[in-house]
Coordinates of C-alpha atoms in Angstrom, one line a residue:
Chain A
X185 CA 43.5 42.0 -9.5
X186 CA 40.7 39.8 -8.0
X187 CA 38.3 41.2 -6.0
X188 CA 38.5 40.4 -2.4
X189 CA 37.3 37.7 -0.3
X190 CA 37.6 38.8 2.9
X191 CA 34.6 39.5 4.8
X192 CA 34.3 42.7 6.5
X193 CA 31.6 43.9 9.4
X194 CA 30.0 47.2 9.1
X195 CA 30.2 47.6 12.7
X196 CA 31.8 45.4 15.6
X197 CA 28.8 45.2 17.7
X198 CA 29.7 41.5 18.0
X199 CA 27.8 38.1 17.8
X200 CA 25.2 38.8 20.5
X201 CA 23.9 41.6 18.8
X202 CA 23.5 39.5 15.1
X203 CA 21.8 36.7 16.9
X204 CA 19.5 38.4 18.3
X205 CA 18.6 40.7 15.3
X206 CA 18.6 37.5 13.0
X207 CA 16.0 36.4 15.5
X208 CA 14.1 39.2 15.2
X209 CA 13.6 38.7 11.7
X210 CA 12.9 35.6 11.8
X211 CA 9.9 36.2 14.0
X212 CA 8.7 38.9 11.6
X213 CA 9.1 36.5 8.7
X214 CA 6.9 34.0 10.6
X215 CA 4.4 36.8 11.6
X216 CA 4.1 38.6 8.1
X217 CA 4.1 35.0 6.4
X218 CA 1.3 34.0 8.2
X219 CA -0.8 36.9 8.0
X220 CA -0.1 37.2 4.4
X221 CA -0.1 33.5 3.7
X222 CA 2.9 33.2 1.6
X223 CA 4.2 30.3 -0.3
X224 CA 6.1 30.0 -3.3
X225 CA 4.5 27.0 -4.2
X226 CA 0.9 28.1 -3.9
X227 CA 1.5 31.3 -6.1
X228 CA 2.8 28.9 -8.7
X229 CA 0.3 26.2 -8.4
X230 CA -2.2 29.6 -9.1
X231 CA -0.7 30.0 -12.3
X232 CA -1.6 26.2 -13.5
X233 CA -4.8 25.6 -11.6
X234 CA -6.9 28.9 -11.4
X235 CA -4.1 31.1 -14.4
X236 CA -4.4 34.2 -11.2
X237 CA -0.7 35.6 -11.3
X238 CA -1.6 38.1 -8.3
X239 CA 0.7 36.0 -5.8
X240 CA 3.1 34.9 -8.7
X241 CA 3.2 38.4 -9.4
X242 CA 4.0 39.0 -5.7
X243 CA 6.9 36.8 -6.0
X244 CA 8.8 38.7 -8.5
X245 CA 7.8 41.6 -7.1
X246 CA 10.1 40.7 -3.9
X247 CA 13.0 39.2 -6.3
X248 CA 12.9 42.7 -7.9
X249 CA 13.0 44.6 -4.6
X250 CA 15.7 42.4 -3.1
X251 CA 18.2 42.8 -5.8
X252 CA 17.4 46.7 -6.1
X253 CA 17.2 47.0 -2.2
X254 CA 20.5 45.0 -1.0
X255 CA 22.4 46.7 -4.3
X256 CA 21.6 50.2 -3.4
X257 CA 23.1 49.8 -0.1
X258 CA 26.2 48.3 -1.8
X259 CA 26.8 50.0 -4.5
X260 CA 26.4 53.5 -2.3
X261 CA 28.9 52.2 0.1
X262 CA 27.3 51.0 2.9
X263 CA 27.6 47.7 2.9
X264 CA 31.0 46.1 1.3
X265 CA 30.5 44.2 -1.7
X266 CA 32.1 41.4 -0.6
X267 CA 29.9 41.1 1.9
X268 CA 27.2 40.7 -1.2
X269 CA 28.9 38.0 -3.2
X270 CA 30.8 36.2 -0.3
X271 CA 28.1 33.7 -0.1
X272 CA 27.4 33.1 -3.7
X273 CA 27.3 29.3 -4.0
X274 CA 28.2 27.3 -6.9
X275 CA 26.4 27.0 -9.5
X276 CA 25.7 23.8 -12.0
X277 CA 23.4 21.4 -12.7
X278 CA 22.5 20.2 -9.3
X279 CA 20.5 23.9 -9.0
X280 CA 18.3 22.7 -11.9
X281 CA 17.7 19.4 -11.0
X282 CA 17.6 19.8 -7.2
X283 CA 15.0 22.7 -7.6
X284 CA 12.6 20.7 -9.9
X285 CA 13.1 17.7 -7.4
X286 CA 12.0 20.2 -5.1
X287 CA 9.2 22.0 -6.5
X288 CA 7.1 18.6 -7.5
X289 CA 7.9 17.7 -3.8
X290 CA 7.1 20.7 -2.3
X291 CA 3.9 21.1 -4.3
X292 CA 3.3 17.8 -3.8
X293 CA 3.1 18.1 0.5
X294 CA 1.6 21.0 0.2
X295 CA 4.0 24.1 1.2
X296 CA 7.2 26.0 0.7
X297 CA 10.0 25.6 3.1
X298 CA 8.1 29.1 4.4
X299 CA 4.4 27.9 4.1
X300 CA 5.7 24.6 5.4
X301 CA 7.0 26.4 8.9
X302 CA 4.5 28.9 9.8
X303 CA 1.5 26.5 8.7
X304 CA 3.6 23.2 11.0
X305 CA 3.0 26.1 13.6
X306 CA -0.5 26.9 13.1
X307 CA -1.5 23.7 12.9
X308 CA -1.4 21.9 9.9
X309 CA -0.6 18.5 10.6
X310 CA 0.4 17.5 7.1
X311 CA 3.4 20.3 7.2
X312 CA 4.7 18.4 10.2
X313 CA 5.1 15.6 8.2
X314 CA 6.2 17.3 5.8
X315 CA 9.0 18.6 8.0
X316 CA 10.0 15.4 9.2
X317 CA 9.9 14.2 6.0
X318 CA 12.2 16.8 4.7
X319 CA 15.0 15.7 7.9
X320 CA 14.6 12.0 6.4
X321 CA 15.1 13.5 2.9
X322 CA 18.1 15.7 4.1
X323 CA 19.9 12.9 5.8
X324 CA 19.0 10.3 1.8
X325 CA 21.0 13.1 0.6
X326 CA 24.1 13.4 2.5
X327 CA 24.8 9.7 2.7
X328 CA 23.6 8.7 -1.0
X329 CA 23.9 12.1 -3.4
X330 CA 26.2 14.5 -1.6
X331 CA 29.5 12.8 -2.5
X332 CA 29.0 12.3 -6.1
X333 CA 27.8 16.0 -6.2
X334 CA 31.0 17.1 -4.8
X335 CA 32.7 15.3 -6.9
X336 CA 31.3 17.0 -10.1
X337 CA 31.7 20.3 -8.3
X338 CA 35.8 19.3 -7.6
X339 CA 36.4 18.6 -10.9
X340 CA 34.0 21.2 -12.5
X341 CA 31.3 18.8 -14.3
X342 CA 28.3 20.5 -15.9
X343 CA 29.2 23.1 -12.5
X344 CA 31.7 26.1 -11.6
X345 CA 34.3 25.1 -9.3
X346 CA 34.1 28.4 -7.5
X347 CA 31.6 30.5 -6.0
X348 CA 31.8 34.2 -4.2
X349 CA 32.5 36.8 -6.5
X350 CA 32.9 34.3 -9.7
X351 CA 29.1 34.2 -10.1
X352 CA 28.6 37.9 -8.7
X353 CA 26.5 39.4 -11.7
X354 CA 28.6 42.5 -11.3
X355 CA 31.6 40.7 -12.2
X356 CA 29.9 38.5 -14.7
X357 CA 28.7 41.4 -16.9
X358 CA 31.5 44.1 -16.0
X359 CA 34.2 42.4 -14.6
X360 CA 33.9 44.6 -11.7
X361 CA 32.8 45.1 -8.4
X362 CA 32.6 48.9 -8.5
X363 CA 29.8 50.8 -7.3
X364 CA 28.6 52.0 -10.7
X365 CA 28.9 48.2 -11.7
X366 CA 26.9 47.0 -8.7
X367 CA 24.5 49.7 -9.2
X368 CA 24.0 49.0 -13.1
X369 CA 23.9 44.8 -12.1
X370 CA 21.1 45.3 -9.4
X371 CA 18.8 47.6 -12.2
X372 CA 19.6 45.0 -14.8
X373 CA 18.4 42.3 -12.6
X374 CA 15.9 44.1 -10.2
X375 CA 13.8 46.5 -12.7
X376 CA 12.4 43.6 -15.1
X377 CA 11.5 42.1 -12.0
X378 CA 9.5 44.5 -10.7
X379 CA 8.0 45.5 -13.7
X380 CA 7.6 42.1 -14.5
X381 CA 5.6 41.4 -11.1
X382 CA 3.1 44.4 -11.6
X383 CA 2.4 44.0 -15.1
X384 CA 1.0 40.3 -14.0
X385 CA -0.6 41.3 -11.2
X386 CA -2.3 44.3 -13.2
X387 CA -3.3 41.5 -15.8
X388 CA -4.6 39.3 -13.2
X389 CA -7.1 42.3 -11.6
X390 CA -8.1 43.0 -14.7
X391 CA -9.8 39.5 -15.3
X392 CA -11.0 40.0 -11.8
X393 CA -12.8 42.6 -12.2
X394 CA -14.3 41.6 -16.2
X395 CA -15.5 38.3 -13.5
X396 CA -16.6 40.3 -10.8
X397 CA -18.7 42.6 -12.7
X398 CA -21.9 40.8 -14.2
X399 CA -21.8 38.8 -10.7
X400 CA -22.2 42.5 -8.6
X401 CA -24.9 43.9 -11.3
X402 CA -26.5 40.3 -10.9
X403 CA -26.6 41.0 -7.1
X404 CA -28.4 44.1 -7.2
X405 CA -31.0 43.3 -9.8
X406 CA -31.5 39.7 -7.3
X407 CA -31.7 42.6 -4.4
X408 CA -34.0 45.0 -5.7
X409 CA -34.6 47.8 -8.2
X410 CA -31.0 49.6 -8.4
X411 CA -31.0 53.3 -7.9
X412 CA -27.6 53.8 -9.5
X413 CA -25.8 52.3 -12.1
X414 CA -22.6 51.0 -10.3
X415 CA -19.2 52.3 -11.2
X416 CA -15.9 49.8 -11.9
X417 CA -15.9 47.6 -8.6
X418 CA -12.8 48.8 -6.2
X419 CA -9.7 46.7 -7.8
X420 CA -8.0 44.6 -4.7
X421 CA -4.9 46.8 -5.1
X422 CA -3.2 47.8 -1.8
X423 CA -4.6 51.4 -0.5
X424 CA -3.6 53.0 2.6
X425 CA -6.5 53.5 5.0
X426 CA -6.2 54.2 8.7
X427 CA -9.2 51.7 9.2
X428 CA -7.5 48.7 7.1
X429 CA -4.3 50.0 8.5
X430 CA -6.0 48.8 12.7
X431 CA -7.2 45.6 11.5
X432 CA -4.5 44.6 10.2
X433 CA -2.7 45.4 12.8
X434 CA -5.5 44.4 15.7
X435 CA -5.0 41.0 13.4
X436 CA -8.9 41.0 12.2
X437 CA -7.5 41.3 8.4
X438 CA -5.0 39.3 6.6
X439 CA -2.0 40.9 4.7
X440 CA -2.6 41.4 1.4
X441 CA 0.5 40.1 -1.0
X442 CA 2.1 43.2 -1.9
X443 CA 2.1 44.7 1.8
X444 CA 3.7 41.0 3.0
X445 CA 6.1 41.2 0.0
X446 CA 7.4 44.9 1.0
X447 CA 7.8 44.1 4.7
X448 CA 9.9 40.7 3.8
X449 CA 11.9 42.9 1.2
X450 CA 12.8 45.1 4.1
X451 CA 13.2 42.3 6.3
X452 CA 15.8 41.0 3.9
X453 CA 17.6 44.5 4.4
X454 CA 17.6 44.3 7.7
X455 CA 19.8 40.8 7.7
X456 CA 21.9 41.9 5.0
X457 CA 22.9 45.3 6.5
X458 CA 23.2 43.9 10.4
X459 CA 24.6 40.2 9.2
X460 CA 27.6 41.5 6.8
X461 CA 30.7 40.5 8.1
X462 CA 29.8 38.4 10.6
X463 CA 28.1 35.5 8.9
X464 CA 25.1 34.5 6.0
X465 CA 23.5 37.7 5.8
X466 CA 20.5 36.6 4.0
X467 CA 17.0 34.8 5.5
X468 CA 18.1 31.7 5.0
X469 CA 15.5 29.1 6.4
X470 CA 14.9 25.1 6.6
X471 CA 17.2 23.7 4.1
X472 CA 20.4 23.9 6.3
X473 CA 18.2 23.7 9.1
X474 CA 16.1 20.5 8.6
X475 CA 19.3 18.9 8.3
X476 CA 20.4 20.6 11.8
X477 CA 16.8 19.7 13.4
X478 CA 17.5 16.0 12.4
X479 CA 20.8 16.0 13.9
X480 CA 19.4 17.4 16.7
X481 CA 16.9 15.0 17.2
X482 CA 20.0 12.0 17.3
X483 CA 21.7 14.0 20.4
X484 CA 19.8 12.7 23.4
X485 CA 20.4 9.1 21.7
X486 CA 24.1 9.4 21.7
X487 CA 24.5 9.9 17.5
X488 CA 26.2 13.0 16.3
X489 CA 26.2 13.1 12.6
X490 CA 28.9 16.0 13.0
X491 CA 31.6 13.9 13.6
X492 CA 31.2 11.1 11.0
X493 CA 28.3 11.1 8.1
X494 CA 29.1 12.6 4.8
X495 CA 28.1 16.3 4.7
X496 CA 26.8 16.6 7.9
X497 CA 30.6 16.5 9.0
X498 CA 32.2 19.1 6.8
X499 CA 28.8 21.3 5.4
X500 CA 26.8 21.7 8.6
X501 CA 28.1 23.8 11.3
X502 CA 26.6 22.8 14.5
X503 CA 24.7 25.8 15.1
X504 CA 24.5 29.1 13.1
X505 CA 22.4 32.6 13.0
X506 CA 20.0 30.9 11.2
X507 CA 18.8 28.5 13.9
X508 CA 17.3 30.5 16.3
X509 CA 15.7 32.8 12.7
X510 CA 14.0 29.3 12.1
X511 CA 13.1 28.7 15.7
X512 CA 12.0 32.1 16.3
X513 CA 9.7 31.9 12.7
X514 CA 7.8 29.3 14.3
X515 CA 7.1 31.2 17.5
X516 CA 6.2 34.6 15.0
X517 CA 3.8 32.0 13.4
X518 CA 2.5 30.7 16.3
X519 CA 2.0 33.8 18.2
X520 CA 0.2 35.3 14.4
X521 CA -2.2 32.2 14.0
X522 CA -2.7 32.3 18.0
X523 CA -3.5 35.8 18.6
X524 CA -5.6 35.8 14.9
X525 CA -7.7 32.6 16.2
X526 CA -6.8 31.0 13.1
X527 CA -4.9 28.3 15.4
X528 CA -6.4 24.8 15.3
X529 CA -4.8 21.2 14.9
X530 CA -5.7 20.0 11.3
X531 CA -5.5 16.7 10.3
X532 CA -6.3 16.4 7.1
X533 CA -9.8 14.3 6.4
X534 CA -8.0 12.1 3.7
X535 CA -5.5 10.4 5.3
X536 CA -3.2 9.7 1.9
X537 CA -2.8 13.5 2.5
X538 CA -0.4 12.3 5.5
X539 CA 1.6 9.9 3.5
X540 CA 1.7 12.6 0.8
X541 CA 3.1 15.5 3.1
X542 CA 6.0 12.9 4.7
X543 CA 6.6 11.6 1.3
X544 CA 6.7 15.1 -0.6
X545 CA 9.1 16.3 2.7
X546 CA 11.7 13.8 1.5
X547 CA 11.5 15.5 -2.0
X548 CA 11.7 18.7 -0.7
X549 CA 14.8 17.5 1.3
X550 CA 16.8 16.0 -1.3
X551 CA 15.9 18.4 -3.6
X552 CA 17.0 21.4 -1.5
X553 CA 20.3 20.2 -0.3
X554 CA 20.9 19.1 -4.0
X555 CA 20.4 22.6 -4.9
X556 CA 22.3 23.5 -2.6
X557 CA 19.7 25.6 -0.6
X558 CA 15.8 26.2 -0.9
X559 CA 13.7 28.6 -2.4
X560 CA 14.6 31.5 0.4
X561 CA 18.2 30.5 1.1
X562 CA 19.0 30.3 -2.3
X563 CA 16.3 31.5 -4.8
X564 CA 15.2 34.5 -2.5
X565 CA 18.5 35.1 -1.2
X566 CA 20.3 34.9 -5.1
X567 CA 18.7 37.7 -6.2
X568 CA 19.6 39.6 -3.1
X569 CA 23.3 38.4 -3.7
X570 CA 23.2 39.7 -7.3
X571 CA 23.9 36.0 -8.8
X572 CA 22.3 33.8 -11.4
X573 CA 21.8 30.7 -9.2
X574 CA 17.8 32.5 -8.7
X575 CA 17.6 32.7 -12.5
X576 CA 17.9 28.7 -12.8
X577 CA 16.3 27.9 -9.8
X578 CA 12.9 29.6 -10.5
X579 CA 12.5 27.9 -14.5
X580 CA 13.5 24.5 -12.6
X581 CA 11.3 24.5 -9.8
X582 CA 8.3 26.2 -12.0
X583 CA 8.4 22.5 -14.2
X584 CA 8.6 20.8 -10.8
X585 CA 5.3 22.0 -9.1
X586 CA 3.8 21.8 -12.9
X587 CA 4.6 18.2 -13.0
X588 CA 3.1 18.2 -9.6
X589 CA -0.1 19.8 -10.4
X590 CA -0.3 17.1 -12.9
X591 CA 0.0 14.5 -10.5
X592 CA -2.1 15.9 -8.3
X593 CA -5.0 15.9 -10.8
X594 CA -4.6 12.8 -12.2
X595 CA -3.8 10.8 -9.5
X596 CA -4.2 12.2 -6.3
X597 CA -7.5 14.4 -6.4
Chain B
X14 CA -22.4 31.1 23.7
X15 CA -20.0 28.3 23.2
X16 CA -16.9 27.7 26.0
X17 CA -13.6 28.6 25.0
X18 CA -12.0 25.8 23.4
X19 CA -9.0 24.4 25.9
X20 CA -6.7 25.1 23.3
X21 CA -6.5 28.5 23.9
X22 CA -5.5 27.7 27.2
X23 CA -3.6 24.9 27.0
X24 CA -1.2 26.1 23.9
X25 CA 0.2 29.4 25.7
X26 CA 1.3 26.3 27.9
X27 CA 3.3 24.5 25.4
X28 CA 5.0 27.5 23.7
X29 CA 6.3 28.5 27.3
X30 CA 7.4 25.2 27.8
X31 CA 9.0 24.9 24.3
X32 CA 11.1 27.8 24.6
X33 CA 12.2 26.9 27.7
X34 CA 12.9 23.0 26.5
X35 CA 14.9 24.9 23.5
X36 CA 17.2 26.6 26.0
X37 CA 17.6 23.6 28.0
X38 CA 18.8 21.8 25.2
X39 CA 21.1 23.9 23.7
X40 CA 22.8 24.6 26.5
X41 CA 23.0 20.5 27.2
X42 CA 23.1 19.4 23.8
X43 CA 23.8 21.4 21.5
X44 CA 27.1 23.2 23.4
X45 CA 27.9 19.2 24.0
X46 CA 27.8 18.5 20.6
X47 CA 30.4 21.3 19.6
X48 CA 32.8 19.9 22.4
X49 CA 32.7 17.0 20.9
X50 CA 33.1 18.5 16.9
X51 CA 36.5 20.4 18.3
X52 CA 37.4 17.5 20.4
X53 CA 37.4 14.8 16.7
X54 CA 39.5 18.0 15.7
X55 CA 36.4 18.4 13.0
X56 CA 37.2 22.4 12.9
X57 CA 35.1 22.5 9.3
X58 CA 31.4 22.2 11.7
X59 CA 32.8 23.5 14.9
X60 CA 31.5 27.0 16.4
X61 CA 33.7 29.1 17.6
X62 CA 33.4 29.5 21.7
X63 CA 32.5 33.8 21.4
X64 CA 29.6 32.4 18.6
X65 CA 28.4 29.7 20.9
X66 CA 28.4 32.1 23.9
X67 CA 26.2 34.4 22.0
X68 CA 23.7 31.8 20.9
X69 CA 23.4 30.8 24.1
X70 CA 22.7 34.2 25.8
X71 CA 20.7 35.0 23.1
X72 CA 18.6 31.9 23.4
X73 CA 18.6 32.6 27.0
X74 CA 16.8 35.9 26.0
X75 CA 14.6 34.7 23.9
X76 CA 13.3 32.4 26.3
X77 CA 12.4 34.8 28.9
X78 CA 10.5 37.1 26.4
X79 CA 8.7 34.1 25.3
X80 CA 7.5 32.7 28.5
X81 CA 6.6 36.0 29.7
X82 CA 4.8 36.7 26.7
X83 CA 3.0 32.8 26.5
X84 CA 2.1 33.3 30.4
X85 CA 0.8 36.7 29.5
X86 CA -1.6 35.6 27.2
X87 CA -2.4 32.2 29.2
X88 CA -3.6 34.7 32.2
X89 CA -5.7 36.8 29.7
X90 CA -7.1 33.6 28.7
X91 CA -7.7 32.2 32.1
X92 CA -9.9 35.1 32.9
X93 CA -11.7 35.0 29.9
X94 CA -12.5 31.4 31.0
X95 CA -13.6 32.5 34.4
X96 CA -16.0 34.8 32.8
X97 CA -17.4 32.6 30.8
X98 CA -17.9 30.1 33.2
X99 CA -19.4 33.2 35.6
X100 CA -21.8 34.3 33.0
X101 CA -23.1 30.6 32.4
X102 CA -23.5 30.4 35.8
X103 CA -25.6 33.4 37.1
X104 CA -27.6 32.7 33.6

């Protein structure tokens, strides 16, 4: 017997109450991303510019986490697992080549579809291209590539023809969605993760402090005659102290990566637990959205791309939970860079930069609709679902910002 | 000591008038749009009228807390101004 497909809500609070939660959390995303400036793209341009894994590391920290986190509830019986796999898109070879496109492009402009958001809202001029750039690139897509991609994924062409529980790992392993299934799935896919992510972080302090050393004993002998031979210098690991603990809250300090990655890991709960039933459970930011904004944008002129462009008319509903999350990010930003004074319009001093951002925003717009979603609403949000799509967006998208890096440095720096 | 640079003023402002431009849209716009979606019979994009009425009271929401939270921090602003432009005075 297949497993089901009907969604079922954990409560029946209703619509007003998802909204507003999947606000909530989007506000927080904004807030914790901007304090703890996270981007995908920068902890992977780190690995080929200055080989520091500590925000890479980061990164599959939170992959880990949101496959353990979301699968716990699940497989103890919280949450239904349909409302796990529900979602699951296809998979083929649009992933892979839609997440390279988007990687170079998003490396390229200079942001994540995160970074891109909360920095647009503190200021960065170049993300606002970037954004608009990413509408223009969402809108290439649906007239010129979304057809033949649907037509690959009709007749099953280098893709499944199904998503939902057909690409649940669960299933794919076990062929089962039982709760010692889901259990096993989430440790399979979360614990490697996680170890993963702090055995590259621990490699990355290491060097940090072998750097760090001679410079600090070459400090105090510049200062003066030392009076103690100084111990290992404090490693930049996350300790609890109720002085960091005020600053960061009284904004004076940023977030360090793993306390950013722990919050968004809970955020991600939050959504998934509150969201189940009702509609996308998952943080799902900017790639559906950019697509919305530029519809948006049409309405006061008269166009609605609802009723007659490829896509736009049978992908896109006209407003979902995720809208006011993206809105609401922005304001979280906002309100983070405001309150922090790290608030300023930046435009950057080279103005290629400009044509850069609006030209890498196309990328990133054609790459994640081609992909079928971005590196939260899909990459993130895969490992939360317990699918694979994660495991060939993340190889695909590495290549992409490595080719961009390259770019960059030949051609662009 | 430096003045406060008029951005600290001036973007309270334009988030308060952003959320409330936000609401004002989706209430014209947006809502209009989906009328139109379920009147081209295009069920596939259209939202359902309980999922619409949420967004929209929700947005509604969100706007207040917004506004009241951007004019919050204009007036805290404001005064900091005033002080400033007190102290520069009497010194």
């Amino acid at each position: 017997m297949e497993p089901s497909s009907i969604l079922q809500p954990i409560s029946s609070y209703g619509y007003d109450v998802v909204f507003a939660v999947f606000a909530l959390s989007g506000f927080v995303l904004g807030w914790v991303a901007q304090r703890g400036n996270y981007c995908f793209v920068s902890s992977m341009t780190s690995i080929f510019t200055t080989k520091s894994y500590e925000r890479f590391g980061g990164l599959l920290l939170l992959f880990g986490l949101s496959a353990l986190l979301p699968g716990a509830l699940v497989a103890v019986g919280v949450v239904p697992a349909v409302d796990q796999y529900h979602f699951n898109f296809f998979a083929g070879w649009y992933v892979v080549l839609g997440a390279y496109v988007f990687g170079l492009g998003a490396a390229l402009a200079g942001g994540c579809n995160l970074s891109m958001l909360y920095r647009a809202s503190s200021g960065y001029v170049q993300n606002w291209l970037e954004l608009f750039g990413m509408m223009v690139g969402t809108y290439v897509f649906a007239v010129l590539i979304w057809p033949p991609e649907f037509y690959t994924m009709e007749k099953g062409i280098l893709s499944t023809t199904a998503g939902g529980f057909v690409e649940y790992l669960p299933y794919v392993l076990f062929h089962s969605v039982s709760a010692a299934a889901i259990g096993a799935a989430a440790v399979l896919l979360g614990v490697p993760f996680v170890l993963l992510g702090l055995l590259l972080q621990g490699m990355t302090r290491r060097k940090w402090a072998q750097v760090a050393q001679p410079v600090a004993v070459q400090r105090l002998a510049l200062q003066g005659p030392a009076l103690h031979v100084p111990g290992p210098l404090p490693s930049p690991r996350f300790r609890f102290s109720l002085a960091d603990a005020r600053d960061r809250i009284l904004l004076r300090k940023p977030y360090g990566v793993n306390l950013a990655t722990a919050i968004l890991a809970l955020d991600m709960v939050l959504v998934f637990a509150v969201g189940a039933g009702y509609t996308f459970n998952y943080l799902v930011i900017t790639s559906s959205d950019g697509g919305r904004f530029f519809e948006y944008l049409l309405f006061p002129f008269g166009v609605n791309l609802a009723t007659d462009t490829p896509w736009y008319s049978t992908q896109l509903s006209i407003v979902d939970t995720s809208t006011l999350m993206v809105v609401m990010l922005c304001v979280g930003a906002f309100m983070a860079s405001f309150l922090s004074g790290d608030f300023k319009i930046r435009i950057p001093k080279q103005r290629r930069r400009l044509a850069v951002g609006f030209f890498g925003g196309i990328l990133v717009g054609i790459g994640v609709r081609m992909a079928l979603g971005c590196n939260i609403g899909l990459l993130w949000t895969s490992f939360a679902q317990l699918g694979y799509d994660g495991l060939l967006f993340l190889p695909a998208m590495l290549a992409g910002v490595y080719t961009a890096v390259r770019i960059q440095g030949r051609w662009l720096l | 000591m430096p003045p406060p640079p008029a951005r600290r003023l001036l973007a309270p402002v334009a988030l308060a008038l952003f959320a409330i431009g936000w609401y004002v849209f989706s209430a014209v716009y947006i809502d209009g749009a989906n009328r139109a979606v379920f009147a081209s019979g295009d069920f596939a994009v259209y939202v359902s009228m309980d999922q619409m009425r949420a967004y929209l009271s929700t947005a509604a929401v969100l706007c207040y807390i917004t506004v009241f939270s951007a004019l919050l921090i204009f007036w805290y602003n404001v005064v900091q101004y005033a002080r400033y432009m007190e102290s520069s005075s009497n010194g």
